[in-house]
PDB file of C-alpha atoms and ligand atoms in Angstrom:
ATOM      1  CA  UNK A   1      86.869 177.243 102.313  1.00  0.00           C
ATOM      2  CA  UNK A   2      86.938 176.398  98.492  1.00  0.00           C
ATOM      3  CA  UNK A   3      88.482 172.808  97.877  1.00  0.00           C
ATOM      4  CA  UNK A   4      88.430 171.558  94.452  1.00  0.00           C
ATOM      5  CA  UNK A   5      90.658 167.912  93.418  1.00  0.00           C
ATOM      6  CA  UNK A   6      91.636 166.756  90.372  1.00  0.00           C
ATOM      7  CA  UNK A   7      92.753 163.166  90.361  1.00  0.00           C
ATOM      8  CA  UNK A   8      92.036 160.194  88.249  1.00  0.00           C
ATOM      9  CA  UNK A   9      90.596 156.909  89.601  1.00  0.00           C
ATOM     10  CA  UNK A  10      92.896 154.457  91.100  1.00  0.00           C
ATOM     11  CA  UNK A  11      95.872 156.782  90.643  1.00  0.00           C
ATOM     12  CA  UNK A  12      98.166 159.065  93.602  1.00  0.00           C
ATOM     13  CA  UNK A  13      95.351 161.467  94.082  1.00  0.00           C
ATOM     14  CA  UNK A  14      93.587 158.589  96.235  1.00  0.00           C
ATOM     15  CA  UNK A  15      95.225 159.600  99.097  1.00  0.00           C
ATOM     16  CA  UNK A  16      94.293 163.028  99.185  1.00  0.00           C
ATOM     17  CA  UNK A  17      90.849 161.805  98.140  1.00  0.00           C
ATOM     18  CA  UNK A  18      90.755 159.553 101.199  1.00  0.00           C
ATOM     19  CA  UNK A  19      92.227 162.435 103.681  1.00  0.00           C
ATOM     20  CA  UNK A  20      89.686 164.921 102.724  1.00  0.00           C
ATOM     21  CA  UNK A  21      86.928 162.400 103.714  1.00  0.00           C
ATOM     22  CA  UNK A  22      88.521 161.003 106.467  1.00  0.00           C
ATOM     23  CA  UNK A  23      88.687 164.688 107.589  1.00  0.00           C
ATOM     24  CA  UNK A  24      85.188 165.960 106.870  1.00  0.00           C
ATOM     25  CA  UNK A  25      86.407 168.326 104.324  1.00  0.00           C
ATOM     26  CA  UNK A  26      83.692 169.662 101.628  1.00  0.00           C
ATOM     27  CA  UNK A  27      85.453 168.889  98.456  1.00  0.00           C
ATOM     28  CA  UNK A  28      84.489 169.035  94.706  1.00  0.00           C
ATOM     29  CA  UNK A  29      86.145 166.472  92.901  1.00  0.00           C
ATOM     30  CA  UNK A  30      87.182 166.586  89.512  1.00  0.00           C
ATOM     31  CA  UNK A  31      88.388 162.657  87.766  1.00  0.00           C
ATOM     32  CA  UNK A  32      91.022 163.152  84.587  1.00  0.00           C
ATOM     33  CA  UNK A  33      90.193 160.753  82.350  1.00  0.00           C
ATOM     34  CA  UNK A  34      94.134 159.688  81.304  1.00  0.00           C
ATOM     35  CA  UNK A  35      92.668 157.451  78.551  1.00  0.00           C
ATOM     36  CA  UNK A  36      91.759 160.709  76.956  1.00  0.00           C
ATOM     37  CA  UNK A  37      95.349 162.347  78.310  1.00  0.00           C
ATOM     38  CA  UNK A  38      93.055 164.933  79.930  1.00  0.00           C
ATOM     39  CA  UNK A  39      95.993 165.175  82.492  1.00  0.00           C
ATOM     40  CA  UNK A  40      97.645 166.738  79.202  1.00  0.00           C
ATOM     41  CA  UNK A  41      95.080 169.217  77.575  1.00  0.00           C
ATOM     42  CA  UNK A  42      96.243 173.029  78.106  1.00  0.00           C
ATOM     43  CA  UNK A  43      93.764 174.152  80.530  1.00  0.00           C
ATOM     44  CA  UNK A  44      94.833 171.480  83.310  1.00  0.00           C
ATOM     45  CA  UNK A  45      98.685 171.986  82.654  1.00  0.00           C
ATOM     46  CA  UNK A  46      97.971 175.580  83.358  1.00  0.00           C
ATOM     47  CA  UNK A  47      96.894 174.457  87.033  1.00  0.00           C
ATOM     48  CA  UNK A  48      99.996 171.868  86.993  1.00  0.00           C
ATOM     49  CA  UNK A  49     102.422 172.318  84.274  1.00  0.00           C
ATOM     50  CA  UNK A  50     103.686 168.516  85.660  1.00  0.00           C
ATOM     51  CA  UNK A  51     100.639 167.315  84.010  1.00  0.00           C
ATOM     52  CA  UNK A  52      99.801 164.533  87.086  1.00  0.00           C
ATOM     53  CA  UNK A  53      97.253 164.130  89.221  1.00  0.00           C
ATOM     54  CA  UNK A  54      96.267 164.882  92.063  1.00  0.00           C
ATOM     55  CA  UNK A  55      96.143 168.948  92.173  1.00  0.00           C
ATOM     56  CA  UNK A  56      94.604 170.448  94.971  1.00  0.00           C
ATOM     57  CA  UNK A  57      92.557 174.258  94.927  1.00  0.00           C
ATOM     58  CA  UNK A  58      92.341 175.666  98.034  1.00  0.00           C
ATOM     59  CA  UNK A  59      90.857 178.784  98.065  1.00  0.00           C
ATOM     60  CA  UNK A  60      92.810 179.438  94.936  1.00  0.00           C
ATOM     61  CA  UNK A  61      96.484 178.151  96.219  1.00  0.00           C
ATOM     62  CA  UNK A  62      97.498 175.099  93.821  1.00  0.00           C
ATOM     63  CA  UNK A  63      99.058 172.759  95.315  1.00  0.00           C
ATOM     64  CA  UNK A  64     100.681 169.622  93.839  1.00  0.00           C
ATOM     65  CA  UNK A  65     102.212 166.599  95.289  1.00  0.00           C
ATOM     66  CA  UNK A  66     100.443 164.327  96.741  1.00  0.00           C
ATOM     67  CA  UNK A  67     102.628 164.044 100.266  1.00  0.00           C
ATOM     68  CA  UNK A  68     103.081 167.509 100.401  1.00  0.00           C
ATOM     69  CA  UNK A  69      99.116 168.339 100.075  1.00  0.00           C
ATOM     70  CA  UNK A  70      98.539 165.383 102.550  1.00  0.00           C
ATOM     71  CA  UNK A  71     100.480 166.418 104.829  1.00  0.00           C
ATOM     72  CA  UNK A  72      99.753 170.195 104.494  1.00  0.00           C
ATOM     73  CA  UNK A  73      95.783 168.857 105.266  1.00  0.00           C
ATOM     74  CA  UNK A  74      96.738 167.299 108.408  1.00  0.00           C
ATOM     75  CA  UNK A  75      98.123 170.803 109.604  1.00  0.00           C
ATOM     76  CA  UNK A  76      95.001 172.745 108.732  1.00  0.00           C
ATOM     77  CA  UNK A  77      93.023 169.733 110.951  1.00  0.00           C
ATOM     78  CA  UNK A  78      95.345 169.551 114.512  1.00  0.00           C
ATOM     79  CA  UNK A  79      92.408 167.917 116.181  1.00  0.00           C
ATOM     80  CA  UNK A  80      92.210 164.721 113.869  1.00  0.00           C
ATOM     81  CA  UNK A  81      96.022 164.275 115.432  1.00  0.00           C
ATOM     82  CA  UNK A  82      97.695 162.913 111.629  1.00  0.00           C
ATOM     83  CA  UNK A  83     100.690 164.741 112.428  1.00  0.00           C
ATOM     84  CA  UNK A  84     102.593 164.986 115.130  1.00  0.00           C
ATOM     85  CA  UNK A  85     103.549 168.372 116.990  1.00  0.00           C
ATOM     86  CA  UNK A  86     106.257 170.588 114.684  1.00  0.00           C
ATOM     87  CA  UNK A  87     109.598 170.140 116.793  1.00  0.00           C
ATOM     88  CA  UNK A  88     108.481 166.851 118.834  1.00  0.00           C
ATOM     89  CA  UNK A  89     110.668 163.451 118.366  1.00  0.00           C
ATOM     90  CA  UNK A  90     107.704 162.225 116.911  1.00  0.00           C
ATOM     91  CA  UNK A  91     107.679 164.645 114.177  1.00  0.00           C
ATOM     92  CA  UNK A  92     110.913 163.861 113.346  1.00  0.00           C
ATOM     93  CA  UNK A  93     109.725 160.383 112.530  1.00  0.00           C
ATOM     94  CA  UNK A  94     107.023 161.482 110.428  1.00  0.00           C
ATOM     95  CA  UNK A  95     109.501 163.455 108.349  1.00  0.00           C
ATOM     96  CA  UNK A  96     111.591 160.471 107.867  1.00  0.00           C
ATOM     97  CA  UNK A  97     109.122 157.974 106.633  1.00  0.00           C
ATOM     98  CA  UNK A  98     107.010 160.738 104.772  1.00  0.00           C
ATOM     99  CA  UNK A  99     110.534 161.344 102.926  1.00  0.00           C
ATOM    100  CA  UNK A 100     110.867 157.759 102.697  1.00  0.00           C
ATOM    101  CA  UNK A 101     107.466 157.078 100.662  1.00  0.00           C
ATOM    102  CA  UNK A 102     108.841 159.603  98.162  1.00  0.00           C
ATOM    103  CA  UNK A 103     112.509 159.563  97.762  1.00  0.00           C
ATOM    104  CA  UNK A 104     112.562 155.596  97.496  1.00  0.00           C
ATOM    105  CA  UNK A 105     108.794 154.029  96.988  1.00  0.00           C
ATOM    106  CA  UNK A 106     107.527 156.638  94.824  1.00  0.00           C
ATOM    107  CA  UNK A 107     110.321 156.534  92.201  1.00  0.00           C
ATOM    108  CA  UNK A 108     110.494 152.527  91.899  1.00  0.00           C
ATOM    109  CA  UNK A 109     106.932 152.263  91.501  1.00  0.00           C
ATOM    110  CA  UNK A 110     107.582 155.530  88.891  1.00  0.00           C
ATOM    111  CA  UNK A 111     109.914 153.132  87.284  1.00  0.00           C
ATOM    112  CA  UNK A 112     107.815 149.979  87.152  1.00  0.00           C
ATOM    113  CA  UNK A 113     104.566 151.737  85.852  1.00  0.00           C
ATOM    114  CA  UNK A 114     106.393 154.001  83.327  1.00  0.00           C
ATOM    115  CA  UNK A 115     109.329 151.837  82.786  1.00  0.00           C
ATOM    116  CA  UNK A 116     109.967 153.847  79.145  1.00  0.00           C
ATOM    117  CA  UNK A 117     110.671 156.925  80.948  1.00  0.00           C
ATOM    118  CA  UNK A 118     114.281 156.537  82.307  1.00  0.00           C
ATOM    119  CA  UNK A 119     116.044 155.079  79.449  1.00  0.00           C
ATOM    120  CA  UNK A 120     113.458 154.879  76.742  1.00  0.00           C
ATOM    121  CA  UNK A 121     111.796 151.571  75.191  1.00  0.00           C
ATOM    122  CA  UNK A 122     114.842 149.382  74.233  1.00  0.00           C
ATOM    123  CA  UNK A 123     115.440 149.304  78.274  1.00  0.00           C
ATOM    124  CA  UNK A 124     111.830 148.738  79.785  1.00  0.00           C
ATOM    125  CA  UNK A 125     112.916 144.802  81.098  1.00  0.00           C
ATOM    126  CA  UNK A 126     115.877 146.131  82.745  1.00  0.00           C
ATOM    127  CA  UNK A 127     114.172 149.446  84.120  1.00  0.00           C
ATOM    128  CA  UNK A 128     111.561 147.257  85.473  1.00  0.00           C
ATOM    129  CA  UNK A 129     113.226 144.150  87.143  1.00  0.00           C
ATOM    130  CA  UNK A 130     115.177 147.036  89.083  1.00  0.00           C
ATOM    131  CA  UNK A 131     112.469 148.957  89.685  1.00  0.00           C
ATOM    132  CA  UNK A 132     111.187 145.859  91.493  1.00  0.00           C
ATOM    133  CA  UNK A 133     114.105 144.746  93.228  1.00  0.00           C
ATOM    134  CA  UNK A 134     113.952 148.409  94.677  1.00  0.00           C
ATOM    135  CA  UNK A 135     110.926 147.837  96.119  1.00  0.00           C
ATOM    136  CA  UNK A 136     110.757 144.735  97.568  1.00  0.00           C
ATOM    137  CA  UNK A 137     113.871 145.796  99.426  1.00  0.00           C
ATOM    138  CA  UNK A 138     111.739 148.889 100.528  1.00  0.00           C
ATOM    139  CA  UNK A 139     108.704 146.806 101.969  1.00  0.00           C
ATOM    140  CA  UNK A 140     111.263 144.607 103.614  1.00  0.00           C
ATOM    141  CA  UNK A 141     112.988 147.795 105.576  1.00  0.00           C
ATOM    142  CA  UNK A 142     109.128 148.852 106.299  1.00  0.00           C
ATOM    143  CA  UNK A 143     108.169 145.126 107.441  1.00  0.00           C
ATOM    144  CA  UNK A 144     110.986 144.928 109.704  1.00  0.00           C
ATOM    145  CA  UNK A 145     110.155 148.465 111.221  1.00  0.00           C
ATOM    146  CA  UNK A 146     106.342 148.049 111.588  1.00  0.00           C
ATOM    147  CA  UNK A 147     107.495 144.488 113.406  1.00  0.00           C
ATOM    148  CA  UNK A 148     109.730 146.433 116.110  1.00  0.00           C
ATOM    149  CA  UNK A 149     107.425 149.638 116.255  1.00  0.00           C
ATOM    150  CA  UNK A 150     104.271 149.334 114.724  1.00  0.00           C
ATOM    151  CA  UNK A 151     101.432 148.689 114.690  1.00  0.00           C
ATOM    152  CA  UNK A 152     101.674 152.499 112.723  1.00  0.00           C
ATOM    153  CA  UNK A 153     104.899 153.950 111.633  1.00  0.00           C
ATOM    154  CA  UNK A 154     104.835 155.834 114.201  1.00  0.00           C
ATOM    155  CA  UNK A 155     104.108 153.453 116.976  1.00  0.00           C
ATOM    156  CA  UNK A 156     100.380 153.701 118.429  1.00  0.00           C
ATOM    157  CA  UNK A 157      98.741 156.416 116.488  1.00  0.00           C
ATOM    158  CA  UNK A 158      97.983 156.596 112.836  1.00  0.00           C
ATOM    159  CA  UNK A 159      99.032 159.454 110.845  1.00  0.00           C
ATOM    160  CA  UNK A 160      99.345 160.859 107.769  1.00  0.00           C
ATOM    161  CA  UNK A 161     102.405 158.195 106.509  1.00  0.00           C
ATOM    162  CA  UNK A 162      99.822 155.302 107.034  1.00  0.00           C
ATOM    163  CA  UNK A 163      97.509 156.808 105.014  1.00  0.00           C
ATOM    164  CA  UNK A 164     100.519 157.679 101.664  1.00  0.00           C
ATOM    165  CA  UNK A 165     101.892 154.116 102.895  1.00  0.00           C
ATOM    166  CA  UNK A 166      98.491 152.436 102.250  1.00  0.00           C
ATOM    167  CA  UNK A 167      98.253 153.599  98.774  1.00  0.00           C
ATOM    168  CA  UNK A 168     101.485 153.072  98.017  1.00  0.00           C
ATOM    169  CA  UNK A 169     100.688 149.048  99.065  1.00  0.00           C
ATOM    170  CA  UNK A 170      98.060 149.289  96.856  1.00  0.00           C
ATOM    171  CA  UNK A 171      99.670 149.604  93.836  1.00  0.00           C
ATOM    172  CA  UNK A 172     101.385 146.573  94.345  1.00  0.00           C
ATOM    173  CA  UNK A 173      98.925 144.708  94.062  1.00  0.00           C
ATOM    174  CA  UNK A 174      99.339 143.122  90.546  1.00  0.00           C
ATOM    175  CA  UNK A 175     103.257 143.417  91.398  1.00  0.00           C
ATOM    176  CA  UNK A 176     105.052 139.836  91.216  1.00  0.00           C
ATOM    177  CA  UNK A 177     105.543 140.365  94.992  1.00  0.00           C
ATOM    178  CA  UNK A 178     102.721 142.094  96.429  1.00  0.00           C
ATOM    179  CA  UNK A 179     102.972 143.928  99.658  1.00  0.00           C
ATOM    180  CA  UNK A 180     100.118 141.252 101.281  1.00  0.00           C
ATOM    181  CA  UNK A 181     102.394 138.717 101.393  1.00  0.00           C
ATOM    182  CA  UNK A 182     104.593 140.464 104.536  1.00  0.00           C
ATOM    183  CA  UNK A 183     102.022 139.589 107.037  1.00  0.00           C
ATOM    184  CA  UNK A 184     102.704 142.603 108.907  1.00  0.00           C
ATOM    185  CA  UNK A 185     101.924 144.606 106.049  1.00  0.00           C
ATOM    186  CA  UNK A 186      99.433 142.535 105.053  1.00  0.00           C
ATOM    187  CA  UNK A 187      97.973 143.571 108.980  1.00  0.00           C
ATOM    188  CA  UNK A 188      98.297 147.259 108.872  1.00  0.00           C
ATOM    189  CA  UNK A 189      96.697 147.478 105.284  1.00  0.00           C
ATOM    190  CA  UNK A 190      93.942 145.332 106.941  1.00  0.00           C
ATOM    191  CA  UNK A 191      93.869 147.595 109.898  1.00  0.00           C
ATOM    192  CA  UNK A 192      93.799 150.995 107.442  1.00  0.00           C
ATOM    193  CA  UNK A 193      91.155 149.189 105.320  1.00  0.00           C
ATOM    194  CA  UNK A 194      88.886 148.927 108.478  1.00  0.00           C
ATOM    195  CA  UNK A 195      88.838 153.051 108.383  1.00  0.00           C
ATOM    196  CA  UNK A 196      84.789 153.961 106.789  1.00  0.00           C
ATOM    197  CA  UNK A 197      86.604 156.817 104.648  1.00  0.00           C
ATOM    198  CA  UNK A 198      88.701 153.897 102.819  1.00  0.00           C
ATOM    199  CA  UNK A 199      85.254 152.584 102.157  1.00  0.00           C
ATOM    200  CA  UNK A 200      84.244 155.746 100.971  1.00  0.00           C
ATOM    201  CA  UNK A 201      87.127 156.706  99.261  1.00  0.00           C
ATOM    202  CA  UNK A 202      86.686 153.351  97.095  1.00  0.00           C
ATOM    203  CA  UNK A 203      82.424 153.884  96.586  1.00  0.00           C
ATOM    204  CA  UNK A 204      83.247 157.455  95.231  1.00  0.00           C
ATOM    205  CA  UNK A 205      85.840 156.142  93.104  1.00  0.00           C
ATOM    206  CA  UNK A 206      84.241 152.818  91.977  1.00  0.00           C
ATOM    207  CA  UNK A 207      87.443 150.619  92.851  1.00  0.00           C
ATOM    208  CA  UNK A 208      86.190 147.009  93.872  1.00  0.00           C
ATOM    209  CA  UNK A 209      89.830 145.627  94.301  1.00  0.00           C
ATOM    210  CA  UNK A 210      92.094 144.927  97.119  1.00  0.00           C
ATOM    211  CA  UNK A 211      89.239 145.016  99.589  1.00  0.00           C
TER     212      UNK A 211
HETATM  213  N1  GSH B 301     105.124 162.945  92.817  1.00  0.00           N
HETATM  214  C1  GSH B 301     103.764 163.072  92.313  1.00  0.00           C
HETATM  215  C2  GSH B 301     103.518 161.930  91.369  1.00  0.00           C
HETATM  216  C3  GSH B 301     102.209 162.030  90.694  1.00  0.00           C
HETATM  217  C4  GSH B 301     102.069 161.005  89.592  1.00  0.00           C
HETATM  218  O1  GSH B 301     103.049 160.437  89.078  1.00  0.00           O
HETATM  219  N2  GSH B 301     100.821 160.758  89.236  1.00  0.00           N
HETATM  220  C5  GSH B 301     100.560 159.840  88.172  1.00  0.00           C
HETATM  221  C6  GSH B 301      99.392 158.920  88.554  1.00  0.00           C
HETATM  222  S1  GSH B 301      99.767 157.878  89.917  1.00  0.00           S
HETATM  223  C7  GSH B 301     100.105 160.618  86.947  1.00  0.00           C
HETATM  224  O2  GSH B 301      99.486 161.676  87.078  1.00  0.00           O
HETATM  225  N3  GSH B 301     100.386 160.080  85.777  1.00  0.00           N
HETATM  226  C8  GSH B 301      99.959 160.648  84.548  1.00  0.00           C
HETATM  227  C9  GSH B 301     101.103 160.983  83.657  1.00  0.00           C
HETATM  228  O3  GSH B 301     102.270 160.942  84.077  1.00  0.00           O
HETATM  229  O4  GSH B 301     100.801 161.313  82.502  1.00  0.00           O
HETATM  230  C10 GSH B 301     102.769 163.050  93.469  1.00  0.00           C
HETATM  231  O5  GSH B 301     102.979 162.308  94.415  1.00  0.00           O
HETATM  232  O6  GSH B 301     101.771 163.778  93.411  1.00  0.00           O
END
């Protein structure tokens, strides 16, 4: 099988980064560099018109997305057990929080890192004070569910949402209210840290922070 990323350090392609080593998969790996807009030149929007990282080549099938492809690994690798059976309960569940990662996290933090983007420059304070407030509701709904069913989202076994969920932490990092400072989240970060592909995932990529 052919597998080719393009991502950009420190950016949503980690998590498909992180899956295909945490899966064994063979991988060539191709980092944008977004201070030159590289994500912008013609030959990558060709692959993704979107111009955002991470795409994913498999054996000549784009795919963009970063849920979608993470998810869509987990199915190709049944044995590593990151997502539950199509039709159980469980799976339900997955969808849920999966949906929940991008429908409300993944537009906030949208918001707060290209705060321009929704209503243009003369609105960046507002755009990102509600971007936050968005959030730190979010991690609160998440705290309070990892404290009744944790320690994963879905109760005893990680999957593929604790993997999207741990980036997704990570970017709050320089956030006035990081997601360390809900001590259960602060505990399953420390618990998805412990995993040698995050290691990995950070050596390849040359991140030092949030260790
Ligand atoms: N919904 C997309 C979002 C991807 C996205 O926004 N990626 C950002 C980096 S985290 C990006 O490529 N930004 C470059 C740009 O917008 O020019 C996904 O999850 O794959």
């Amino acid at each position: 099988m052919s597998v080719v990323l393009y991502g950009s350090q420190s950016t949503a392609s980690l998590v498909v980064h992180w899956l295909l080593l945490e899966l064994g998969i063979e991988h060539e790996l191709h980092q944008l560099d977004f201070d030159r807009r590289e994500q912008k030149s013609a030959d990558y929007l060709a692959l993704n018109p979107a111009g955002r990282v991470p795409t994913l080549v498999l054996d000549g099938q784009v795919l963009t997305e970063s849920a979608a492809i993470a998810m869509h690994l987990a199915d190709l690798h049944p044995a590593a057990g990151l997502a539950p059976l199509p039709g159980s309960p469980a799976r339900g569940d997955y969808y849920r929080w999966i949906c929940f990662c991008v429908y409300t996290l993944m537009p906030a933090y949208r918001a707060w890192f290209y705060p321009d983007e929704p209503a243009g420059e003369a609105n960046v304070a507002e755009v990102k004070q509600r971007a936050r407030l968005q959030l730190e509701a979010a991690w609160q709904q998440m705290a309070d569910h990892l404290q009744a069913h944790g320690p994963y989202v879905l109760g005893e076994r990680a999957s593929v949402v604790d993997f999207l969920l741990t980036m997704l932490m990570r970017w709050s990092r320089n956030m006035p209210r990081p997601t360390d400072q809900w001590p259960v989240l602060a505990a399953h970060a420390a618990r998805m840290k412990a995993r040698p592909a995050f290691a990995e995932v950070y050596r390849r990529e040359g991140i030092t922070d949030w260790r």
